[in-house]
Short mmCIF file of C-alpha atoms and ligand atoms in Angstrom, two decimals:
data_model
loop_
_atom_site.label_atom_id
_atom_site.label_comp_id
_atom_site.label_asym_id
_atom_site.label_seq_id
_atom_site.Cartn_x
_atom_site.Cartn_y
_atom_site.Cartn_z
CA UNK A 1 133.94 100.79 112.84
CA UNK A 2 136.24 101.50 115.33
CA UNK A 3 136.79 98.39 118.29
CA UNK A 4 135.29 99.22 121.50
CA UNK A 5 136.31 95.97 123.30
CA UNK A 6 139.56 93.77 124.00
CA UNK A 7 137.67 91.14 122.02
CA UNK A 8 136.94 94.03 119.18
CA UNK A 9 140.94 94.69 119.43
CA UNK A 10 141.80 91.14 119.20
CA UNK A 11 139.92 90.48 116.13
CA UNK A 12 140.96 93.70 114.41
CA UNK A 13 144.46 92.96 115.00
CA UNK A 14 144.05 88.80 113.90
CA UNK A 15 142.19 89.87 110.94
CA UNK A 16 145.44 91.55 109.67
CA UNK A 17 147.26 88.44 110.11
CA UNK A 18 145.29 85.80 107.91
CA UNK A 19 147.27 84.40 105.03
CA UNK A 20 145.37 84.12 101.47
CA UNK A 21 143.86 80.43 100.84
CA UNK A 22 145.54 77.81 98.93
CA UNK A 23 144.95 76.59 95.92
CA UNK A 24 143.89 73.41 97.11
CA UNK A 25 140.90 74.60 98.70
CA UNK A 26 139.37 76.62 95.57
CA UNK A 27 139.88 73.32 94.08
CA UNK A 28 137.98 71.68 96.29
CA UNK A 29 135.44 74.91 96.09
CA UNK A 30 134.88 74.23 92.30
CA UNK A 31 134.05 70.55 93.09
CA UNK A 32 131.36 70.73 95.76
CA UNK A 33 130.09 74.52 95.12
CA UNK A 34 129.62 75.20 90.79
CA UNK A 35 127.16 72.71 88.74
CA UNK A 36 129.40 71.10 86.03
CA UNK A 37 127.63 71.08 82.47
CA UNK A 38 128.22 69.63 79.18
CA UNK A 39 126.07 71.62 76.87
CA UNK A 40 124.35 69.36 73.90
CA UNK A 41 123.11 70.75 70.78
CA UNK A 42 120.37 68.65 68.62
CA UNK A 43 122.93 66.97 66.91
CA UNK A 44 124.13 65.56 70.20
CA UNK A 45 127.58 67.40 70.04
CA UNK A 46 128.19 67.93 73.50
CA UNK A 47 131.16 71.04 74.47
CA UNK A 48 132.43 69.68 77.84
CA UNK A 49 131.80 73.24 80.53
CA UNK A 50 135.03 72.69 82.18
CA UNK A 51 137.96 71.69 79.59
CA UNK A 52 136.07 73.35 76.65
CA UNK A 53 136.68 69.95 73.98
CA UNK A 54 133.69 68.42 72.22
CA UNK A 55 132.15 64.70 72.36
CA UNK A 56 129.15 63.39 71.15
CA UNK A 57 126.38 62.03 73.76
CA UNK A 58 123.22 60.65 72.07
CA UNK A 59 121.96 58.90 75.73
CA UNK A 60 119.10 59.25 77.38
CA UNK A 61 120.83 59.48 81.15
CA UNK A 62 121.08 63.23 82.89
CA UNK A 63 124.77 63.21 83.45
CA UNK A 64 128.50 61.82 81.76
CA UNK A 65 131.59 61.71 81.75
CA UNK A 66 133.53 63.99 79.97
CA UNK A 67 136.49 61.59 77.68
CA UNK A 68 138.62 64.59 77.81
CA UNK A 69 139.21 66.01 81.39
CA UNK A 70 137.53 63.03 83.02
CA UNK A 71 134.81 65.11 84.87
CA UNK A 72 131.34 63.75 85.82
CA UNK A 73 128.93 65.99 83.71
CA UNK A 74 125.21 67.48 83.82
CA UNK A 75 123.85 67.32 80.28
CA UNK A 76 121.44 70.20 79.31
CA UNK A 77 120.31 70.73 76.24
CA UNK A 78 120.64 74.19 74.74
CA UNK A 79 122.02 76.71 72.36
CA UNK A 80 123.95 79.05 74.74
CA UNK A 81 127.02 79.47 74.39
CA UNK A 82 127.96 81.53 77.84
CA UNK A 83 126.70 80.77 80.99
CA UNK A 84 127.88 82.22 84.30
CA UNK A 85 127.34 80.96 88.16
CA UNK A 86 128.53 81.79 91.85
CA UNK A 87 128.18 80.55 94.77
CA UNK A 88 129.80 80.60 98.31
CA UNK A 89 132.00 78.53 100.28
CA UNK A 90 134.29 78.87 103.40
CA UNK A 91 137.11 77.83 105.32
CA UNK A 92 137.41 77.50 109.26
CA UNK A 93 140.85 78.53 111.07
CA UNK A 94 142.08 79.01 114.62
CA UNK A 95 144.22 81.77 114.77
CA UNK A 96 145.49 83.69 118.08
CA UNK A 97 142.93 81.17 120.37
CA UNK A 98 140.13 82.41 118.40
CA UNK A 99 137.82 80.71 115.75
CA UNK A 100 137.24 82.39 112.63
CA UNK A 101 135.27 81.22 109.54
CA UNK A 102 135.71 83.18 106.79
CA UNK A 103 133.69 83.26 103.34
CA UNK A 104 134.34 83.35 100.11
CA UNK A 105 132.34 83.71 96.88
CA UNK A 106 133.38 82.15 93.85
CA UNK A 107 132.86 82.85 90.33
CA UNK A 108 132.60 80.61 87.09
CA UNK A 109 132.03 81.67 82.92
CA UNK A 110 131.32 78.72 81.08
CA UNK A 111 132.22 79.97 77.01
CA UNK A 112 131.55 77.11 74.51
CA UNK A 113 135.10 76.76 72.67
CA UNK A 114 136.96 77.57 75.90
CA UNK A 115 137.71 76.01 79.56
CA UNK A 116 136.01 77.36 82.09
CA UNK A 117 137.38 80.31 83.64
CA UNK A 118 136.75 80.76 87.83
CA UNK A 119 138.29 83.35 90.41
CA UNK A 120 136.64 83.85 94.23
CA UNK A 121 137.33 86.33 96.47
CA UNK A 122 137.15 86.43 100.36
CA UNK A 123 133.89 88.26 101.65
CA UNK A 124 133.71 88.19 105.04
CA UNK A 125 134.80 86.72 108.22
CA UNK A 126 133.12 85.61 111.33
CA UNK A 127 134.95 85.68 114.36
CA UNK A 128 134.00 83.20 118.01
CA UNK A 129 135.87 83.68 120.95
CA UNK A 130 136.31 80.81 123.11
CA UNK A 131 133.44 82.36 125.58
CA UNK A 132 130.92 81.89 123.06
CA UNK A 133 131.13 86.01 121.55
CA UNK A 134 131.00 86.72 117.84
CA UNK A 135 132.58 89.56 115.93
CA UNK A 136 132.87 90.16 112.03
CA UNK A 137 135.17 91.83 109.55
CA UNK A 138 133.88 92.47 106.14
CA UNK A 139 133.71 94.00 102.96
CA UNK A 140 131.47 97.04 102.41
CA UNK A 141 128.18 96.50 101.04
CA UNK A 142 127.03 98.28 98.24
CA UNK A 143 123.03 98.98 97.55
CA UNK A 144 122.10 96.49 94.39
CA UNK A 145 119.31 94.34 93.61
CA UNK A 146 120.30 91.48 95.51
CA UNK A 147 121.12 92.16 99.05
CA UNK A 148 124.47 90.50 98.68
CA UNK A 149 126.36 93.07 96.71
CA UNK A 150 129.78 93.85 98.03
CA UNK A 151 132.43 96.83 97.58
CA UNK A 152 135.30 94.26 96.14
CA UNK A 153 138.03 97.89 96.22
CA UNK A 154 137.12 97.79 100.48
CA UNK A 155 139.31 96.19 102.27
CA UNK A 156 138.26 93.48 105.00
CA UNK A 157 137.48 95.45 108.04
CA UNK A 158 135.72 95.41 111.66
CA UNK A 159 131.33 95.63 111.02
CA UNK A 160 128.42 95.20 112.76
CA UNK A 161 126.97 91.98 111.45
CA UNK A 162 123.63 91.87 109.93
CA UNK A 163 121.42 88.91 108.41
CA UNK A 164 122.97 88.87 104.96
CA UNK A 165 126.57 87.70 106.47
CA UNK A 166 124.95 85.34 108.29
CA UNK A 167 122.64 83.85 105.50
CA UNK A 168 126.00 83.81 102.97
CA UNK A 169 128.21 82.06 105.95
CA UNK A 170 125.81 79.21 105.92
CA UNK A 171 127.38 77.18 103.57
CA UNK A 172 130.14 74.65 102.96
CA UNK A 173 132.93 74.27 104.84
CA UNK A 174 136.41 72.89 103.45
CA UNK A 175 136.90 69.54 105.59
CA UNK A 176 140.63 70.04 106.60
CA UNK A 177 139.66 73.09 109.22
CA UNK A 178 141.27 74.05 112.24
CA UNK A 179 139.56 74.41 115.66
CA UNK A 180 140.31 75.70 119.05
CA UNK A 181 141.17 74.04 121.76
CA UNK A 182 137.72 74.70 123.35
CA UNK A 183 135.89 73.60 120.52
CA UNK A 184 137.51 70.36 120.28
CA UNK A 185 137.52 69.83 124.16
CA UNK A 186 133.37 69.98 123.13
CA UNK A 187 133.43 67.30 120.63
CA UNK A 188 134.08 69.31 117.03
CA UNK A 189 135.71 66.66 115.38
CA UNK A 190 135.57 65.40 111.74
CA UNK A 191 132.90 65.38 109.43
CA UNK A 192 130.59 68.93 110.66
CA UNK A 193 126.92 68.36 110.69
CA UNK A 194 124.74 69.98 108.24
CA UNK A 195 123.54 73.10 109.57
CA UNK A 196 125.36 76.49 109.92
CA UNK A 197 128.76 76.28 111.19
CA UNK A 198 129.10 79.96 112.92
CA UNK A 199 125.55 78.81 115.07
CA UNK A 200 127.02 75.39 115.73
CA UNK A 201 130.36 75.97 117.09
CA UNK A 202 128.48 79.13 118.94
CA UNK A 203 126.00 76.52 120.61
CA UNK A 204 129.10 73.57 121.34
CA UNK A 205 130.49 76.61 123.33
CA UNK A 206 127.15 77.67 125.26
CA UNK A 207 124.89 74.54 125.50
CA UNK A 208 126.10 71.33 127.44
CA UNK A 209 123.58 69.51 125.37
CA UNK A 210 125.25 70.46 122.38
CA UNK A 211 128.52 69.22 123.82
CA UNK A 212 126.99 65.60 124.47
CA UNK A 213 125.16 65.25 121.21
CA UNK A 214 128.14 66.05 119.33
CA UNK A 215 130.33 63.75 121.25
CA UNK A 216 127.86 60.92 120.53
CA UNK A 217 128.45 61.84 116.86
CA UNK A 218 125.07 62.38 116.38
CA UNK A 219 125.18 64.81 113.56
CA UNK A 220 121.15 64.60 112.64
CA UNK A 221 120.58 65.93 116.08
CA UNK A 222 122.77 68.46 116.12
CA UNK A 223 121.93 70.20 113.01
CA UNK A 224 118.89 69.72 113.62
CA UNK A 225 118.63 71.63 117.40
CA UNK A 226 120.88 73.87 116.13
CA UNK A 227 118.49 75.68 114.42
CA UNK A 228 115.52 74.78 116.94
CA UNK A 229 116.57 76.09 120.43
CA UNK A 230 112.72 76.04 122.10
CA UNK A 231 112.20 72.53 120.66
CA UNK A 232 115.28 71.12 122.39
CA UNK A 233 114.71 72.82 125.83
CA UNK A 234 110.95 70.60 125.41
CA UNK A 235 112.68 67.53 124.23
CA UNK A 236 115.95 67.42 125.70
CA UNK A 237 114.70 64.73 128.37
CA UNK A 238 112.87 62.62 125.77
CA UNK A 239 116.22 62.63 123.96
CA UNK A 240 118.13 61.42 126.60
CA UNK A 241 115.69 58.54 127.41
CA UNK A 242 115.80 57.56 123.17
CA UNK A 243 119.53 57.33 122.43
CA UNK A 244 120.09 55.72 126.21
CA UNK A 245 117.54 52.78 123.88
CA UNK A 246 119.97 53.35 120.65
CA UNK A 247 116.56 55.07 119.02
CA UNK A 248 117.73 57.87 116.25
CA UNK A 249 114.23 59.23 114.40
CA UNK A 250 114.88 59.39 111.11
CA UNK A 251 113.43 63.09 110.74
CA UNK A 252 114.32 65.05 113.73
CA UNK A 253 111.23 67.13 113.15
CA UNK A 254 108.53 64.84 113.44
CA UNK A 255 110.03 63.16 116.15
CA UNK A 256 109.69 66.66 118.22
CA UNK A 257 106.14 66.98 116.55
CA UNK A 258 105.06 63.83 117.83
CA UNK A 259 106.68 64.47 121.49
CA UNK A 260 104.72 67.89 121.72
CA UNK A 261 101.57 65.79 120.82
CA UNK A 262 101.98 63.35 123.52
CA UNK A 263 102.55 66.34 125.99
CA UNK A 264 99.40 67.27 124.34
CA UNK A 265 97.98 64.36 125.26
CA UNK A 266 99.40 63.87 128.44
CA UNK A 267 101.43 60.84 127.74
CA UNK A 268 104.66 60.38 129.48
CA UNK A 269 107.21 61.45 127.14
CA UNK A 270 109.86 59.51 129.03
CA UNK A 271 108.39 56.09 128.23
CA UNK A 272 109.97 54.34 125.18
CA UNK A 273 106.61 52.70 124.77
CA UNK A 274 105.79 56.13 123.13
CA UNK A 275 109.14 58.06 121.71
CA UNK A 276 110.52 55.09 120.45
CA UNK A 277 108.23 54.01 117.83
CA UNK A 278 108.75 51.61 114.84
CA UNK A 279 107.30 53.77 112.31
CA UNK A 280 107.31 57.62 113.31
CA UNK A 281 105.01 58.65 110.47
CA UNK A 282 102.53 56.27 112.23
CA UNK A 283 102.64 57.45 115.46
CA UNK A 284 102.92 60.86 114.76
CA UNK A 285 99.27 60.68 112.45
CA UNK A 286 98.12 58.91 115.47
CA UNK A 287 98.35 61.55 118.01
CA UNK A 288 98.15 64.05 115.69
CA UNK A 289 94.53 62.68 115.07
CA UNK A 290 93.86 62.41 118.66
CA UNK A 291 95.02 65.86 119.42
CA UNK A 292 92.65 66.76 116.27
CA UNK A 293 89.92 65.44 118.41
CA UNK A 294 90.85 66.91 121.69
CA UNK A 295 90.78 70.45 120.40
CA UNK A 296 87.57 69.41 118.40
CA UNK A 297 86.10 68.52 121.43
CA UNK A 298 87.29 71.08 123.37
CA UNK A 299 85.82 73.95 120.68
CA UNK A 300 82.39 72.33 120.90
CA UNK A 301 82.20 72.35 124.23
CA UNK A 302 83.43 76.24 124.29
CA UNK A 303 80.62 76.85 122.29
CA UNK A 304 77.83 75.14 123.83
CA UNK A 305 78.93 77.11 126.78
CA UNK A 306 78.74 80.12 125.04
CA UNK A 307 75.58 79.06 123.34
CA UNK A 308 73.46 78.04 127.02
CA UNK A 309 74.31 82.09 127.76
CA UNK A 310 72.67 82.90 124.86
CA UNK A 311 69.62 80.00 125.62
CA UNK A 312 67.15 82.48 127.19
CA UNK A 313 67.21 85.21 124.06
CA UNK A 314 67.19 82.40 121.58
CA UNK A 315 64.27 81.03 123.40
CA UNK A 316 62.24 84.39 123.88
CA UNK A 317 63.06 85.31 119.63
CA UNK A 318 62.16 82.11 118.70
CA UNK A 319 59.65 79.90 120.24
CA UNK A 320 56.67 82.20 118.52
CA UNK A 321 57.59 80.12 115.31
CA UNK A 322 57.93 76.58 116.52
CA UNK A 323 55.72 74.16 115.59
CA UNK A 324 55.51 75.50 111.88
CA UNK A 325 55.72 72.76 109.28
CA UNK A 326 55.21 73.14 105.67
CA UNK A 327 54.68 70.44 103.47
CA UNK A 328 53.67 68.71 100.73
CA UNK A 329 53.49 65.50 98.55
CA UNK A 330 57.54 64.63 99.20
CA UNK A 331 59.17 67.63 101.84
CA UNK A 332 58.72 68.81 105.04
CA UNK A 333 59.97 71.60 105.85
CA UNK A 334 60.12 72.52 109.82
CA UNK A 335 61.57 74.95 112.02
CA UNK A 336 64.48 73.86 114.19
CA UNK A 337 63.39 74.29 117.77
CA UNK A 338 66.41 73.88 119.99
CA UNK A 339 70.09 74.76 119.62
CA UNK A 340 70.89 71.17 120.07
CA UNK A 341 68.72 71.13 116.36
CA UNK A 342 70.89 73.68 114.97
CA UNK A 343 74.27 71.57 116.12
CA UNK A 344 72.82 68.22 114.27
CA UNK A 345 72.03 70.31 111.74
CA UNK A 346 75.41 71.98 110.87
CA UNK A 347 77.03 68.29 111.86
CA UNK A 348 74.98 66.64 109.48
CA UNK A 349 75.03 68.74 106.68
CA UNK A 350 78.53 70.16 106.97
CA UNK A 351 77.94 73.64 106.97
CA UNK A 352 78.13 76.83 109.16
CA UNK A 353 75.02 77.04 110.71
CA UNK A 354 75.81 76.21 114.36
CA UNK A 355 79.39 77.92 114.43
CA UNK A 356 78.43 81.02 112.88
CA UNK A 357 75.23 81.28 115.51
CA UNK A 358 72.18 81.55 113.24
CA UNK A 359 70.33 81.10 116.34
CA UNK A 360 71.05 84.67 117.58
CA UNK A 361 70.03 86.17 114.78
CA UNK A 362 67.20 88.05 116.06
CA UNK A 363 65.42 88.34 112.29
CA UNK A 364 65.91 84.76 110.77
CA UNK A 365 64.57 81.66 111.05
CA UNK A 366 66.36 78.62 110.29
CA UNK A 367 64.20 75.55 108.68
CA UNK A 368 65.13 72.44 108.10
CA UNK A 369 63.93 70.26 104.65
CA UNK A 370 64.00 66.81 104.44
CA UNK A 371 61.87 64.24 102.60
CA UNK A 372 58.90 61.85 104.40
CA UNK A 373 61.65 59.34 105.60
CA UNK A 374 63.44 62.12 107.63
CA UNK A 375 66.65 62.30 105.19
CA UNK A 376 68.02 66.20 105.45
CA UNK A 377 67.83 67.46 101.99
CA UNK A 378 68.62 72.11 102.59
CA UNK A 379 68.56 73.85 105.29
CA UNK A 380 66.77 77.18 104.38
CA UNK A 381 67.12 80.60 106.04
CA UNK A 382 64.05 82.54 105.95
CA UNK A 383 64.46 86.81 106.77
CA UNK A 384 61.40 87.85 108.65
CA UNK A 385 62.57 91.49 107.86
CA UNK A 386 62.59 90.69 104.08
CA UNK A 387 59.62 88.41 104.28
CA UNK A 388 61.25 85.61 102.10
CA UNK A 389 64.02 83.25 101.75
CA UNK A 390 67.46 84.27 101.51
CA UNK A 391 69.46 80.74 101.29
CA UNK A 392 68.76 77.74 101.02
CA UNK A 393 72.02 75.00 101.00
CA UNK A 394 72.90 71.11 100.92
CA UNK A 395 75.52 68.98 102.28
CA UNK A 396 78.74 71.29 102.18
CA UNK A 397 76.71 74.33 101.11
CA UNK A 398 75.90 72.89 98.07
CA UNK A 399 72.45 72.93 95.72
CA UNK A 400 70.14 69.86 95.56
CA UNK A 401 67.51 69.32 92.92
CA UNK A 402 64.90 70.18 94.86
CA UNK A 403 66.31 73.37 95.57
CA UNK A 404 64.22 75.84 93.79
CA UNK A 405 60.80 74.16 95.39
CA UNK A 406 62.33 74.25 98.42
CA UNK A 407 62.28 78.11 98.13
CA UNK A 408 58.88 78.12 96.81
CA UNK A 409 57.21 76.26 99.03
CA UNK A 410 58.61 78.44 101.93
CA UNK A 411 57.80 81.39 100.29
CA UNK A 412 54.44 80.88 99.56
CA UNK A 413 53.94 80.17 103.30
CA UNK A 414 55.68 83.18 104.39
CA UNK A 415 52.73 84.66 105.92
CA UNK A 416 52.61 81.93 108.74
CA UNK A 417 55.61 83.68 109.89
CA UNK A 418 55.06 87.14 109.94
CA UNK A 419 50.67 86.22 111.76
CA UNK A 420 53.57 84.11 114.29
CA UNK A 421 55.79 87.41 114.49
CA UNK A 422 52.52 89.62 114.95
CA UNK A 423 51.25 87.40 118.07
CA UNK A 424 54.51 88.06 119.68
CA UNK A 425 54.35 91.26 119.30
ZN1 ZN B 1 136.16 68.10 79.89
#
């Protein structure tokens, strides 16, 4: 890709000028990036991954220190005797006023009998300008299995950047970087928060928010708003009002939950009375359940609305069958008579029969069964089309015992219905 801007030109000509990385830093890359085993036979000979030399472990703890090479140790227990792993790491510079972090993969073969052998080799680079603009330089891809497959012959060279360089650049970041002036003006000191560097030192550029989180050193906030741009534009405010009290939520992410729930419930989300809470986890279920309500409410409501539109037609279908009750020794079984019925009815017995408007249904009638004391046993759905019942349910659509006489009983007075239909008529 040839550069189209000053910018473009700047980077292409920068990107010419980095040095390789020391050896210092790969160090530091096989630390913190590769998984360090000691693999342990049944006999409990462990072969240290890293130096190669034997020791015996018979412990029951996960991890140990190798006697040899002094190295802190994950035990697994297995038979193979080659392993291999990657993973990705990078480095942040300042070169020629701009910020560039560039990425690296690097490469481990674990051989029982032998130290470990490692290499890495420089991917990509992202490039920020101190007005907030981001260019890369990469590697070709090639088309693999995995969607991070590179062209390691290529040379490092101007691209358009696409997910998978940003996805690979979010990981760790050598702790001796360089910054710009800019960036460090903003607060980008020390330790980085935990998030993705490229988006963060973007933001401490573009957001003012960003800038006075960071210089507060809170790093929880940062990575966490970093990646959730709408949720700080709701809670910035809230924010404000919380540290100005020394309050820092544990989990950024609830804390934002529970502010959108107080919106919700039109609390002031200013007032430390409600974003400063003791125990978050608390609060949050608390408004969470009221909110539950709220929209409960507010559904039931929607459909009664709905369902006094459809009053007349229910009354005109219906009323020819109310009044029927079948019985006998234990049950009676009667027709419900008003949509206010059907609503108890679906409450009560935890079903469907309300929400999914059985009392439209132009050829059904809905009965309800209970025994002499009035306890609801089924509610039973007879078709006046078909002439008999098609369901019959319990509690949570389930079957009683007295299921099967249920349907009996209704079906032997089917013809009360269909004399009831025929005086409509
Ligand atoms: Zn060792």
């Amino acid at each position: 890709m040839k550069p189209r801007s000053k910018f473009e030109r700047t980077v292409t000509a920068s990107n010419e000028r980095l040095s390789t990385i020391g050896s210092k830093v790969v160090e530091w890359a096989v630390r913190k990036v590769l998984s360090h085993y000691a693999f342990r036979t049944s006999g409990h000979k462990c072969t240290c991954g890293d130096c190669g030399e034997k020791f015996d472990y018979k412990g029951k703890g996960k991890s140990v220190r190798c006697p040899h090479c002094g190295h802190r140790l994950q035990v697994v227990d297995t038979l193979v005797r080659n392993k291999a792993e990657a993973g990705y790491f990078s480095t942040l510079e300042a070169i020629d006023g701009l910020q560039v972090q560039r990425v690296f993969l690097l490469k481990a073969h674990y051989k029982k009998g032998s130290p470990m052998r490692m290499y890495s080799m420089e991917v990509c680079r992202l490039w920020l300008n101190a007005q907030g603009r981001i260019a890369l330089t990469s590697r070709n891809r090639t088309m693999g299995y995995y969607r991070d497959c590179f062209n390691w012959a290529s040379s490092i060279e101007l691209k358009q950047i696409c997910d998978v360089h940003w996805i690979i650049s979010d990981t760790y970041v050598y702790p001796h970087y360089a910054a710009i002036p800019e960036l460090r003006r903003n607060g980008m000191a020390g330790r980085l928060p935990d998030c993705h560097p490229m988006r963060f030192m973007q933001s401490l550029l573009s957001d003012h928010r960003m800038e006075t989180m960071t210089k507060a050193k809170d790093c929880k906030a940062v990575a966490y708003f970093v990646s959730h741009t709408l949720e700080l534009d709701r809670c910035w405010q809230s924010y404000k009002v919380a540290t100005r009290h020394h309050y820092r939520p544990a989990d950024y992410g609830m804390w934002c939950d529970t502010i959108r729930l107080l919106e919700r419930c039109g609390k002031d989300i200013r007032s430390t009375r409600y974003i400063c809470p003791v125990n978050l986890k608390e609060e949050h279920d608390h408004w969470l359940k009221k909110v539950n309500a709220m929209e409960e409410k507010r559904r039931n409501k929607e459909q009664m609305e709905k369902t006094k539109r459809q009053e007349a037609d229910f009354y005109r279908n219906k009323s020819c069958y109310f009044g029927i009750v079948i019985r006998d020794e234990d049950l009676e079984i009667s027709v419900l008579d008003t949509l206010e019925a059907y609503r108890m009815e679906g409450e009560k017995m935890k079903h469907c029969v309300f929400r999914c408007e059985y009392y439209a249904k132009t050829d059904s009638i809905i009965l309800s069964a209970h025994d002499l004391k009035g306890n609801r046993i089924e509610t039973v759905e007879f078709s006046t089309r078909q002439g008999k019942v098609i369901q019959s349910r319990g509690i949570c659509n389930s079957n009683t015992e007295y299921h099967a006489r249920i349907v009996k009983l209704v079906n032997d007075n089917a013809h009360r219905f269909l004399e009831a239909r025929k005086s409509l008529a």
